[in-house]
């Protein structure tokens, strides 16, 4: 960055921090965001963890630097707070692959199956699901259910990963994260040959062929923890590139090699858009009360399982 750009960035950060105080706002920044967004964050992490953190604060406003389904989850967990999304065009192609109409059709086709919705779904879809899950607890959630059949949506790669760790019949949804799905095993093998001492950390949204040649499989929340505890110095990170930026900050004494793709939705949030949202209250997330209530039930069931296992 040029000196003038750096100065402008610093001015915007200073303005945002002042606006945050004025509005009694909490700013949530997902791991995949641009590096400069980390400087305005109260909390940085995965989508559900951030929403839980925000619900525990006394903030009046939640500003979510992420994508739309994440802001919806924040609204579900904090219905009385104002929830803002700086860029309303920050969607998620994976979440969009699961619609209420398609899920209702699947439920009619498989009436004896439980519905497990990944947190990467809209609030409308969560509201007609039995329970939610994250990439970290998907196996635990599925194995906790009494039903023998499970409609698992929307990520087919995560669903295949779960199927390998359960005796239940997983009915896969034909959805995927295009950022993870287009990562290929041949390129990963080239990286492994170039850096033979490096451990591979992969997100379970990747294809099975990549997961089979990875050393550790986990969601974004577990990547820094693994890197800190593992004795290796070098890690090949198989997920969205923003996570590599975050890992370099969190674990500065280790090296993280970028085997990743960029998510344009995640990178579409900018500091000027944050300023506009805080000043003008743009892109407030609003949900019908019945959607909030029913989606909250699916999330709470998941949280209860994790709590009981702790």
Coordinates of C-alpha atoms in Angstrom, one line a residue:
X1 CA 0.0 0.0 0.0
X2 CA 1.1 3.5 -0.7
X3 CA 1.6 6.0 2.1
X4 CA -1.5 7.9 1.2
X5 CA -3.6 4.8 1.1
X6 CA -2.3 3.7 4.5
X7 CA -3.1 7.2 5.9
X8 CA -6.6 7.0 4.5
X9 CA -7.1 3.5 6.0
X10 CA -5.9 4.8 9.4
X11 CA -8.4 7.7 9.3
X12 CA -11.3 5.3 8.4
X13 CA -10.3 3.0 11.3
X14 CA -10.2 5.9 13.7
X15 CA -13.6 7.1 12.5
X16 CA -15.2 3.7 12.8
X17 CA -13.9 3.3 16.4
X18 CA -15.4 6.6 17.3
X19 CA -18.8 5.8 15.6
X20 CA -18.7 2.4 17.4
X21 CA -18.6 4.2 20.8
X22 CA -21.3 6.7 19.8
X23 CA -23.7 3.9 18.8
X24 CA -22.8 1.4 21.5
X25 CA -22.0 -1.0 18.8
X26 CA -20.1 -4.3 18.7
X27 CA -18.2 -5.1 15.5
X28 CA -17.9 -8.8 14.5
X29 CA -15.3 -9.7 11.9
X30 CA -15.2 -13.2 10.3
X31 CA -11.9 -15.0 9.8
X32 CA -12.1 -14.6 6.0
X33 CA -12.4 -10.8 5.9
X34 CA -9.8 -8.4 4.6
X35 CA -6.8 -7.9 7.0
X36 CA -7.6 -4.3 7.6
X37 CA -11.1 -5.3 8.9
X38 CA -9.4 -7.1 11.9
X39 CA -8.3 -3.7 13.2
X40 CA -11.9 -2.5 13.9
X41 CA -13.1 -5.8 15.4
X42 CA -14.3 -6.4 18.9
X43 CA -14.4 -10.1 18.1
X44 CA -12.8 -12.2 15.3
X45 CA -13.8 -15.8 14.6
X46 CA -16.3 -18.1 13.0
X47 CA -19.9 -17.1 12.3
X48 CA -21.7 -18.8 15.1
X49 CA -19.1 -18.1 17.7
X50 CA -19.3 -14.4 16.8
X51 CA -23.0 -14.3 17.1
X52 CA -22.9 -16.0 20.5
X53 CA -20.3 -13.4 21.7
X54 CA -22.4 -10.5 20.5
X55 CA -25.5 -11.8 22.3
X56 CA -23.6 -11.8 25.6
X57 CA -22.7 -8.1 25.3
X58 CA -24.8 -5.1 26.3
X59 CA -24.3 -3.5 22.8
X60 CA -27.3 -1.8 21.1
X61 CA -26.0 -2.5 17.7
X62 CA -24.2 -5.5 16.1
X63 CA -22.3 -4.8 12.9
X64 CA -21.3 -8.0 11.2
X65 CA -18.4 -8.0 8.7
X66 CA -19.3 -11.2 7.0
X67 CA -22.1 -12.5 4.8
X68 CA -25.8 -12.3 5.0
X69 CA -26.6 -15.6 6.7
X70 CA -24.2 -14.7 9.5
X71 CA -26.0 -11.5 10.1
X72 CA -29.3 -13.3 10.2
X73 CA -27.9 -15.7 12.8
X74 CA -26.8 -12.7 14.9
X75 CA -30.4 -11.4 14.7
X76 CA -31.8 -14.7 15.7
X77 CA -29.6 -14.8 18.8
X78 CA -30.1 -11.1 19.5
X79 CA -33.6 -10.2 18.3
X80 CA -33.8 -6.9 20.3
X81 CA -30.5 -5.6 19.0
X82 CA -30.1 -3.7 15.7
X83 CA -28.1 -5.9 13.4
X84 CA -26.3 -4.3 10.4
X85 CA -24.5 -5.8 7.4
X86 CA -22.2 -3.3 5.7
X87 CA -22.8 -4.8 2.2
X88 CA -26.2 -6.4 1.5
X89 CA -24.7 -8.0 -1.6
X90 CA -22.4 -10.1 0.6
X91 CA -24.2 -13.3 0.1
X92 CA -23.2 -16.9 0.2
X93 CA -23.6 -19.2 -2.8
X94 CA -23.6 -22.2 -0.5
X95 CA -26.4 -20.9 1.7
X96 CA -28.4 -20.0 -1.5
X97 CA -28.3 -23.6 -2.6
X98 CA -30.7 -24.5 0.2
X99 CA -34.2 -23.0 -0.2
X100 CA -37.3 -23.5 1.9
X101 CA -39.2 -25.0 -1.1
X102 CA -36.5 -27.6 -1.8
X103 CA -36.2 -28.6 1.9
X104 CA -39.9 -29.0 2.3
X105 CA -39.9 -31.3 -0.8
X106 CA -37.0 -33.3 0.8
X107 CA -38.9 -33.6 4.0
X108 CA -42.0 -34.9 2.2
X109 CA -39.8 -37.4 0.4
X110 CA -38.1 -38.6 3.6
X111 CA -40.7 -38.1 6.4
X112 CA -38.7 -40.3 8.8
X113 CA -35.5 -38.3 8.5
X114 CA -34.2 -35.6 10.8
X115 CA -33.1 -32.3 9.2
X116 CA -29.6 -31.1 10.1
X117 CA -28.8 -27.7 8.7
X118 CA -25.3 -26.4 8.6
X119 CA -25.1 -22.8 10.1
X120 CA -24.3 -21.7 6.5
X121 CA -28.0 -21.5 5.7
X122 CA -30.6 -18.8 5.8
X123 CA -32.7 -18.2 8.8
X124 CA -35.8 -19.4 6.8
X125 CA -34.1 -22.8 6.3
X126 CA -33.0 -23.0 9.9
X127 CA -36.6 -22.3 11.0
X128 CA -37.9 -25.6 9.4
X129 CA -34.9 -27.7 10.4
X130 CA -34.7 -30.0 13.4
X131 CA -31.3 -28.9 14.5
X132 CA -28.3 -26.9 13.3
X133 CA -24.6 -27.8 13.2
X134 CA -21.2 -26.3 12.6
X135 CA -18.3 -27.8 10.8
X136 CA -16.7 -28.5 14.2
X137 CA -19.7 -30.3 15.8
X138 CA -21.5 -31.8 12.7
X139 CA -20.5 -35.4 13.5
X140 CA -21.5 -35.0 17.2
X141 CA -24.9 -33.4 16.3
X142 CA -25.7 -36.2 13.8
X143 CA -24.7 -38.9 16.2
X144 CA -26.9 -37.4 18.9
X145 CA -30.1 -37.8 17.0
X146 CA -32.5 -40.7 17.5
X147 CA -33.5 -40.9 13.8
X148 CA -31.5 -43.3 11.6
X149 CA -31.8 -41.1 8.5
X150 CA -30.6 -37.5 8.3
X151 CA -31.2 -34.9 5.6
X152 CA -27.9 -33.0 5.8
X153 CA -27.7 -29.6 4.1
X154 CA -26.5 -27.8 2.2
X155 CA -22.8 -28.8 1.9
X156 CA -22.3 -32.2 0.2
X157 CA -18.6 -32.3 1.1
X158 CA -19.2 -31.8 4.8
X159 CA -22.0 -34.3 4.5
X160 CA -19.7 -36.9 3.1
X161 CA -17.2 -36.2 5.9
X162 CA -20.0 -36.8 8.4
X163 CA -21.1 -40.0 6.7
X164 CA -17.6 -41.4 7.3
X165 CA -18.0 -40.9 11.1
X166 CA -21.6 -42.1 11.7
X167 CA -23.7 -45.3 11.2
X168 CA -26.7 -43.1 10.2
X169 CA -27.8 -42.8 6.6
X170 CA -26.9 -39.3 5.4
X171 CA -29.1 -38.0 2.6
X172 CA -26.7 -35.6 0.9
X173 CA -27.8 -32.2 -0.5
X174 CA -26.4 -31.2 -3.8
X175 CA -24.7 -28.0 -2.5
X176 CA -21.2 -26.9 -2.1
X177 CA -19.0 -23.9 -1.3
X178 CA -17.4 -23.0 -4.6
X179 CA -14.3 -21.6 -2.9
X180 CA -13.5 -25.0 -1.2
X181 CA -15.0 -27.2 -3.9
X182 CA -12.6 -26.0 -6.7
X183 CA -9.5 -26.7 -4.6
X184 CA -7.8 -29.7 -6.2
X185 CA -5.8 -32.6 -4.9
X186 CA -3.1 -32.4 -7.6
X187 CA -2.2 -28.9 -6.6
X188 CA -2.1 -29.9 -2.9
X189 CA 0.2 -32.8 -3.7
X190 CA 2.5 -30.4 -5.5
X191 CA 2.6 -28.2 -2.4
X192 CA 3.3 -31.3 -0.2
X193 CA 6.2 -32.3 -2.4
X194 CA 7.6 -28.8 -2.3
X195 CA 7.2 -28.5 1.5
X196 CA 7.5 -32.1 2.7
X197 CA 7.8 -31.1 6.4
X198 CA 4.6 -29.1 6.3
X199 CA 1.4 -30.3 7.9
X200 CA -1.8 -29.9 6.0
X201 CA -4.8 -28.3 7.7
X202 CA -8.0 -28.6 5.7
X203 CA -11.6 -27.4 6.1
X204 CA -14.2 -30.2 5.8
X205 CA -16.0 -28.3 3.1
X206 CA -13.2 -29.5 0.8
X207 CA -13.6 -32.5 -1.4
X208 CA -12.9 -35.9 0.0
X209 CA -9.8 -36.4 -2.2
X210 CA -8.1 -33.4 -0.4
X211 CA -9.3 -34.5 3.1
X212 CA -7.7 -37.9 2.6
X213 CA -4.2 -36.3 2.1
X214 CA -4.6 -33.8 5.0
X215 CA -3.1 -34.1 8.4
X216 CA -5.8 -32.3 10.3
X217 CA -9.4 -31.5 9.3
X218 CA -11.3 -28.8 11.2
X219 CA -13.4 -25.6 10.9
X220 CA -11.8 -22.2 11.1
X221 CA -12.1 -22.1 14.8
X222 CA -9.8 -25.0 15.3
X223 CA -7.0 -24.1 12.9
X224 CA -5.0 -21.8 15.1
X225 CA -5.4 -24.2 18.1
X226 CA -3.9 -27.1 16.0
X227 CA -1.0 -25.0 14.7
X228 CA -0.1 -23.8 18.2
X229 CA -0.1 -27.2 19.7
X230 CA 1.5 -29.1 16.8
X231 CA 5.3 -29.3 16.7
X232 CA 5.5 -28.5 13.0
X233 CA 6.8 -25.1 11.9
X234 CA 5.1 -25.0 8.5
X235 CA 1.5 -25.5 7.6
X236 CA -0.4 -25.7 4.3
X237 CA -3.8 -24.2 4.8
X238 CA -6.6 -25.5 2.6
X239 CA -9.5 -23.1 2.9
X240 CA -10.3 -19.4 2.0
X241 CA -7.3 -17.2 1.8
X242 CA -8.4 -14.8 4.5
X243 CA -7.8 -17.6 7.1
X244 CA -4.1 -17.6 6.2
X245 CA -3.9 -13.9 7.0
X246 CA -5.6 -14.5 10.3
X247 CA -3.4 -17.5 11.2
X248 CA -0.2 -15.5 10.6
X249 CA -1.5 -12.9 13.1
X250 CA -2.6 -15.5 15.7
X251 CA 0.5 -17.8 15.4
X252 CA 3.3 -15.5 14.3
X253 CA 6.1 -18.0 15.1
X254 CA 4.8 -20.5 12.5
X255 CA 4.7 -20.3 8.7
X256 CA 1.4 -20.7 6.8
X257 CA 1.4 -21.5 3.1
X258 CA -1.5 -20.4 1.0
X259 CA -3.2 -23.2 -0.7
X260 CA -6.5 -21.4 -1.0
X261 CA -9.0 -19.4 -3.0
X262 CA -10.6 -16.0 -2.5
X263 CA -14.2 -15.6 -1.6
X264 CA -15.5 -12.4 -3.4
X265 CA -18.4 -12.2 -1.0
X266 CA -16.2 -12.1 2.1
X267 CA -13.9 -9.6 0.5
X268 CA -16.7 -7.3 -0.6
X269 CA -17.0 -5.6 2.9
X270 CA -14.8 -2.5 3.1
X271 CA -14.1 0.2 5.7
X272 CA -16.1 2.9 3.8
X273 CA -19.1 0.6 3.8
X274 CA -18.8 0.1 7.5
X275 CA -18.7 3.8 8.0
X276 CA -21.8 4.3 5.9
X277 CA -23.7 1.5 7.7
X278 CA -22.9 3.0 11.2
X279 CA -23.8 6.5 10.1
X280 CA -26.9 5.8 8.0
X281 CA -28.1 2.6 9.6
X282 CA -28.0 1.0 6.2
X283 CA -28.8 -2.7 5.6
X284 CA -30.4 -3.5 8.9
X285 CA -31.3 -7.2 9.1
X286 CA -35.0 -7.7 10.0
X287 CA -36.7 -11.1 10.4
X288 CA -40.3 -12.1 11.2
X289 CA -40.8 -13.2 14.8
X290 CA -41.8 -16.8 13.9
X291 CA -38.6 -17.2 11.8
X292 CA -36.5 -15.9 14.7
X293 CA -38.3 -18.2 17.2
X294 CA -38.1 -21.4 15.1
X295 CA -34.5 -20.8 13.9
X296 CA -33.5 -20.2 17.5
X297 CA -34.9 -23.6 18.6
X298 CA -32.7 -25.3 16.0
X299 CA -29.6 -23.4 17.1
X300 CA -30.4 -23.9 20.9
X301 CA -30.8 -27.7 20.3
X302 CA -27.3 -27.8 18.8
X303 CA -25.8 -25.7 21.7
X304 CA -27.4 -28.0 24.3
X305 CA -25.7 -31.0 22.7
X306 CA -22.3 -29.3 22.8
X307 CA -22.9 -28.2 26.3
X308 CA -23.9 -31.6 27.6
X309 CA -20.8 -33.2 25.9
X310 CA -18.5 -30.6 27.6

